[in-house]
CSV table of C-alpha atoms and ligand atoms in Angstrom, one decimal:
chain,number,residue,atom,x,y,z
R,259,MET,CA,96.4,26.6,31.0
R,260,ALA,CA,94.1,28.8,32.9
R,261,HIS,CA,91.6,31.6,32.5
R,262,SER,CA,92.9,35.1,32.0
R,263,VAL,CA,91.1,37.9,33.8
R,264,ARG,CA,92.5,41.2,32.6
R,265,TRP,CA,91.5,44.5,34.3
R,266,LEU,CA,91.0,47.4,31.9
R,267,GLY,CA,90.7,49.9,34.7
R,268,HIS,CA,87.6,51.1,36.7
R,269,SER,CA,85.0,48.3,36.4
R,270,ALA,CA,86.0,47.0,33.0
R,271,PHE,CA,87.3,43.5,32.5
R,272,HIS,CA,88.4,41.4,29.5
R,273,ILE,CA,88.2,37.7,30.4
R,274,THR,CA,89.6,35.0,28.1
R,275,THR,CA,88.7,31.5,29.2
R,276,GLU,CA,91.0,28.5,28.8
R,277,LYS,CA,88.9,27.5,25.7
R,278,GLY,CA,89.2,30.9,24.2
R,279,VAL,CA,85.8,32.4,25.0
R,280,VAL,CA,86.0,36.2,25.5
R,281,ILE,CA,83.8,37.9,28.0
R,282,LEU,CA,83.7,41.7,28.4
R,283,ILE,CA,82.3,43.3,31.5
R,284,ASP,CA,81.4,47.0,31.6
R,285,PRO,CA,83.7,47.8,28.7
R,286,TYR,CA,84.1,51.5,29.4
R,287,ILE,CA,87.1,52.0,27.1
R,288,THR,CA,86.8,55.3,25.2
R,289,GLY,CA,87.0,58.0,27.8
R,290,ASN,CA,88.2,55.8,30.6
R,291,PRO,CA,91.4,57.5,31.9
R,292,SER,CA,92.8,54.3,33.2
R,293,CYS,CA,92.0,52.0,30.3
R,294,PRO,CA,95.2,50.9,28.5
R,295,ILE,CA,93.6,49.8,25.2
R,296,LYS,CA,91.4,51.2,22.4
R,297,LYS,CA,88.1,49.6,21.4
R,298,GLU,CA,89.7,48.7,18.1
R,299,ASP,CA,92.1,46.5,20.0
R,300,ILE,CA,89.2,44.1,20.8
R,301,LYS,CA,88.9,41.8,17.8
R,302,GLN,CA,86.9,39.0,19.5
R,303,ALA,CA,84.1,38.9,22.1
R,304,ASN,CA,81.5,36.3,22.8
R,305,LEU,CA,79.7,37.9,25.7
R,306,VAL,CA,79.3,41.5,26.8
R,307,LEU,CA,77.9,42.1,30.3
R,308,ILE,CA,76.6,45.4,31.4
R,309,THR,CA,75.9,46.1,35.1
R,310,HIS,CA,74.0,49.4,34.7
R,311,ASP,CA,73.7,52.4,32.4
R,312,HIS,CA,76.0,55.0,34.0
R,313,PHE,CA,78.5,56.4,31.6
R,314,ASP,CA,81.5,54.7,33.3
R,315,HIS,CA,79.9,51.2,32.9
R,316,LEU,CA,77.7,51.2,29.7
R,317,GLY,CA,80.1,53.7,28.1
R,318,THR,CA,79.8,54.5,24.4
R,319,ASP,CA,81.6,51.6,22.8
R,320,VAL,CA,79.1,48.8,23.4
R,321,PRO,CA,77.2,49.1,20.1
R,322,ASP,CA,80.4,49.1,18.0
R,323,LEU,CA,81.9,46.3,20.1
R,324,VAL,CA,78.8,44.1,19.6
R,325,LYS,CA,78.5,44.9,15.9
R,326,ALA,CA,82.2,44.2,15.3
R,327,THR,CA,82.4,40.9,17.2
R,328,GLY,CA,78.9,39.5,17.0
R,329,ALA,CA,78.9,39.1,20.8
R,330,THR,CA,75.8,38.4,22.8
R,331,LEU,CA,74.9,41.4,24.9
R,332,ILE,CA,73.5,40.8,28.4
R,333,ILE,CA,71.4,43.8,29.6
R,334,GLN,CA,68.1,44.3,31.4
R,335,PRO,CA,64.8,44.7,29.4
R,336,GLU,CA,64.7,48.5,30.1
R,337,LEU,CA,68.0,49.1,28.2
R,338,VAL,CA,67.1,47.0,25.2
R,339,GLU,CA,65.4,49.9,23.3
R,340,THR,CA,68.4,52.3,23.9
R,341,LEU,CA,70.8,49.7,22.5
R,342,ARG,CA,68.6,48.9,19.6
R,343,LYS,CA,68.4,52.6,18.7
R,344,ALA,CA,72.2,52.6,18.8
R,345,GLY,CA,72.2,49.9,16.1
R,346,VAL,CA,72.5,46.7,18.1
R,347,SER,CA,70.5,43.9,16.5
R,348,SER,CA,67.9,42.0,18.6
R,349,ASP,CA,69.8,38.9,17.5
R,350,ASN,CA,72.7,40.1,19.6
R,351,ILE,CA,70.7,40.8,22.7
R,352,ILE,CA,70.1,38.0,25.2
R,353,HIS,CA,66.9,36.0,24.9
R,354,TYR,CA,65.9,37.1,21.4
R,355,GLY,CA,66.2,40.8,22.1
R,356,MET,CA,64.3,40.7,25.4
R,357,GLY,CA,67.2,41.1,27.8
R,358,MET,CA,67.3,39.4,31.2
R,359,ASN,CA,66.8,40.3,34.8
R,360,ILE,CA,68.0,39.7,38.4
R,361,GLY,CA,68.0,36.1,39.4
R,362,ALA,CA,68.1,34.8,35.9
R,363,GLN,CA,70.8,32.5,34.4
R,364,ALA,CA,71.8,32.4,30.8
R,365,GLU,CA,74.2,30.0,29.1
R,366,ILE,CA,76.3,31.2,26.1
R,367,ALA,CA,79.3,29.4,24.6
R,368,GLY,CA,79.5,27.1,27.6
R,369,ILE,CA,79.6,30.1,30.0
R,370,LYS,CA,76.8,30.4,32.6
R,371,VAL,CA,75.9,34.0,33.6
R,372,ILE,CA,73.7,34.8,36.6
R,373,MET,CA,72.5,38.4,37.1
R,374,THR,CA,72.5,39.5,40.7
R,375,GLN,CA,71.2,42.6,42.5
R,376,ALA,CA,73.4,45.5,43.4
R,377,PHE,CA,72.6,48.4,45.6
R,378,HIS,CA,73.2,51.6,43.6
R,379,SER,CA,71.3,53.8,41.2
R,380,CYS,CA,70.9,54.1,37.5
R,381,THR,CA,68.7,55.7,34.8
R,382,ALA,CA,66.8,52.7,33.4
R,383,GLY,CA,66.3,49.2,34.8
R,384,SER,CA,68.2,48.5,38.1
R,385,PRO,CA,71.8,48.1,39.0
R,386,ALA,CA,73.2,44.6,38.7
R,387,GLY,CA,76.2,42.4,39.3
R,388,TYR,CA,77.1,39.1,37.7
R,389,ILE,CA,78.2,35.6,38.7
R,390,ILE,CA,80.0,34.0,35.8
R,391,ILE,CA,80.7,30.3,35.8
R,392,LEU,CA,83.3,29.3,33.3
R,393,GLU,CA,83.5,26.1,31.3
R,394,ASP,CA,85.3,24.1,34.0
R,395,GLY,CA,83.3,25.6,36.9
R,396,LYS,CA,85.7,28.3,37.9
R,397,THR,CA,83.5,31.2,39.2
R,398,ILE,CA,83.8,34.9,39.1
R,399,TYR,CA,81.6,37.4,40.9
R,400,HIS,CA,81.6,41.0,39.6
R,401,THR,CA,79.5,42.8,42.2
R,402,GLY,CA,78.8,45.8,40.0
R,403,ASP,CA,78.6,49.2,41.6
R,404,THR,CA,77.1,48.6,45.1
R,405,GLY,CA,77.2,49.2,48.8
R,406,ILE,CA,77.6,46.1,51.0
R,407,PHE,CA,74.5,43.9,51.4
R,408,ASP,CA,74.0,40.8,53.5
R,409,SER,CA,72.9,38.6,50.5
R,410,MET,CA,76.5,38.6,49.4
R,411,ARG,CA,76.8,35.9,52.0
R,412,LEU,CA,74.1,33.9,50.2
R,413,PHE,CA,76.0,34.2,46.9
R,414,GLY,CA,79.0,32.8,48.7
R,415,GLU,CA,76.9,29.9,49.9
R,416,ILE,CA,75.2,29.1,46.6
R,417,TYR,CA,78.2,29.5,44.3
R,418,ASN,CA,81.8,28.5,45.1
R,419,ILE,CA,83.4,31.8,44.1
R,420,ASP,CA,87.0,31.7,43.0
R,421,LEU,CA,87.4,35.4,42.2
R,422,ALA,CA,85.5,38.4,43.5
R,423,LEU,CA,85.7,41.8,41.8
R,424,VAL,CA,84.8,44.4,44.4
R,425,PRO,CA,84.6,48.2,44.2
R,426,ILE,CA,86.6,50.1,46.9
R,427,GLY,CA,86.4,53.7,45.6
R,428,SER,CA,83.7,55.0,48.1
R,429,VAL,CA,81.7,58.0,47.0
R,430,PHE,CA,79.6,55.9,44.5
R,431,THR,CA,80.2,52.4,45.9
R,432,MET,CA,81.6,50.4,48.9
R,433,ASN,CA,84.5,52.1,50.7
R,434,PRO,CA,87.6,50.0,51.6
R,435,LEU,CA,86.1,48.9,55.0
R,436,GLN,CA,82.8,47.6,53.4
R,437,ALA,CA,84.6,46.0,50.6
R,438,ALA,CA,86.9,44.2,53.0
R,439,ILE,CA,83.9,42.9,55.0
R,440,SER,CA,82.1,41.9,51.8
R,441,LEU,CA,84.9,39.4,51.3
R,442,SER,CA,84.0,37.7,54.6
R,443,LEU,CA,80.5,37.3,53.2
R,444,ILE,CA,81.4,36.2,49.6
R,445,LYS,CA,84.3,34.0,50.7
R,446,PRO,CA,86.2,34.1,47.4
R,447,LYS,CA,89.7,32.6,47.1
R,448,VAL,CA,91.0,35.7,45.4
R,449,THR,CA,89.8,39.3,45.0
R,450,ILE,CA,90.7,42.2,42.7
R,451,PRO,CA,89.8,45.7,44.0
R,452,ILE,CA,88.1,47.9,41.3
R,453,HIS,CA,86.4,51.2,40.8
R,454,TYR,CA,89.1,53.3,42.4
R,455,GLN,CA,91.8,55.8,41.3
R,456,THR,CA,90.1,56.4,38.0
R,457,PHE,CA,88.8,59.8,39.0
R,458,PRO,CA,90.3,62.2,41.7
R,459,VAL,CA,87.1,61.9,43.9
R,460,LEU,CA,87.6,58.2,44.4
R,461,THR,CA,89.8,56.3,46.8
R,462,GLN,CA,93.3,56.7,45.3
R,463,ASP,CA,95.0,53.5,46.2
R,464,ALA,CA,94.3,50.0,47.5
R,465,GLY,CA,96.5,50.2,50.6
R,466,GLU,CA,93.7,50.6,53.1
R,467,PHE,CA,91.7,47.8,51.5
R,468,ILE,CA,94.6,45.5,51.6
R,469,ASP,CA,95.2,46.3,55.2
R,470,LEU,CA,91.6,45.9,56.2
R,471,SER,CA,91.1,42.7,54.2
R,472,SER,CA,94.1,41.1,56.0
R,473,LYS,CA,92.1,41.6,59.2
R,474,LYS,CA,88.5,41.0,58.1
R,475,ALA,CA,89.0,38.2,55.6
R,476,PRO,CA,92.6,37.0,56.0
R,477,GLU,CA,92.0,33.8,54.0
R,478,VAL,CA,91.3,35.9,50.8
R,479,LYS,CA,94.3,36.7,48.5
R,480,VAL,CA,94.2,40.3,47.4
R,481,GLU,CA,95.5,40.9,43.9
R,482,ALA,CA,95.8,44.7,43.6
R,483,ILE,CA,96.8,44.7,40.0
R,484,LYS,CA,97.3,47.8,37.8
R,485,PRO,CA,95.0,48.5,34.8
R,486,GLY,CA,96.1,46.3,31.9
R,487,GLN,CA,97.4,43.6,34.2
R,488,GLU,CA,95.7,40.2,34.6
R,489,VAL,CA,95.1,37.5,37.1
R,490,GLN,CA,95.0,33.8,36.1
R,491,ILE,CA,92.5,31.6,37.7
J,720,ZN,ZN1,77.3,53.7,38.7
């Protein structure tokens, strides 16, 4: 048995832990050209993590997903009112409807979630990433939308990161070179490149990233999977 980390295209992930806990990250499903599923296909979720409020991350499905599954939504305080107005109960928002912020750690269903900074923009709150520690200690770092920053090195030192999810699309995030160098800071065992190919303006394939990673962080295994595919950790 292992944990399944399924890419739903762009920055969206559906993680099922060995014990059956389901974690959704940036579930941009409706309208996502590379997402292989419909929101109705998601019957269970325990945690929903949002990195920031851009349409391709917060999306439009979060209120329905939370209402249908009873999941706990992890968002920043500045997004709480928006989600409440969309019908999400305070009971389903982390910390009794207060939200959480960068540096904080929450624990839900045996999963530890740490919110990290990301260098990007957004409408309310500030962009974030997540370090997710599963029941057995396996650790995933979703950087969110971000340019490279040196504190990624610190996250690699504090947390023993098994899997890093890094954007390579350029235009709005790291380009393939920055993403490859970020791996030398984070020092994960495995990486999945994300936030590319979804729209014509983004980097269209992972080839350059794979090539640069082999030079900048040769010890990291690159899993350039297709939307809908999964990696086991
Ligand atoms: Zn964004």
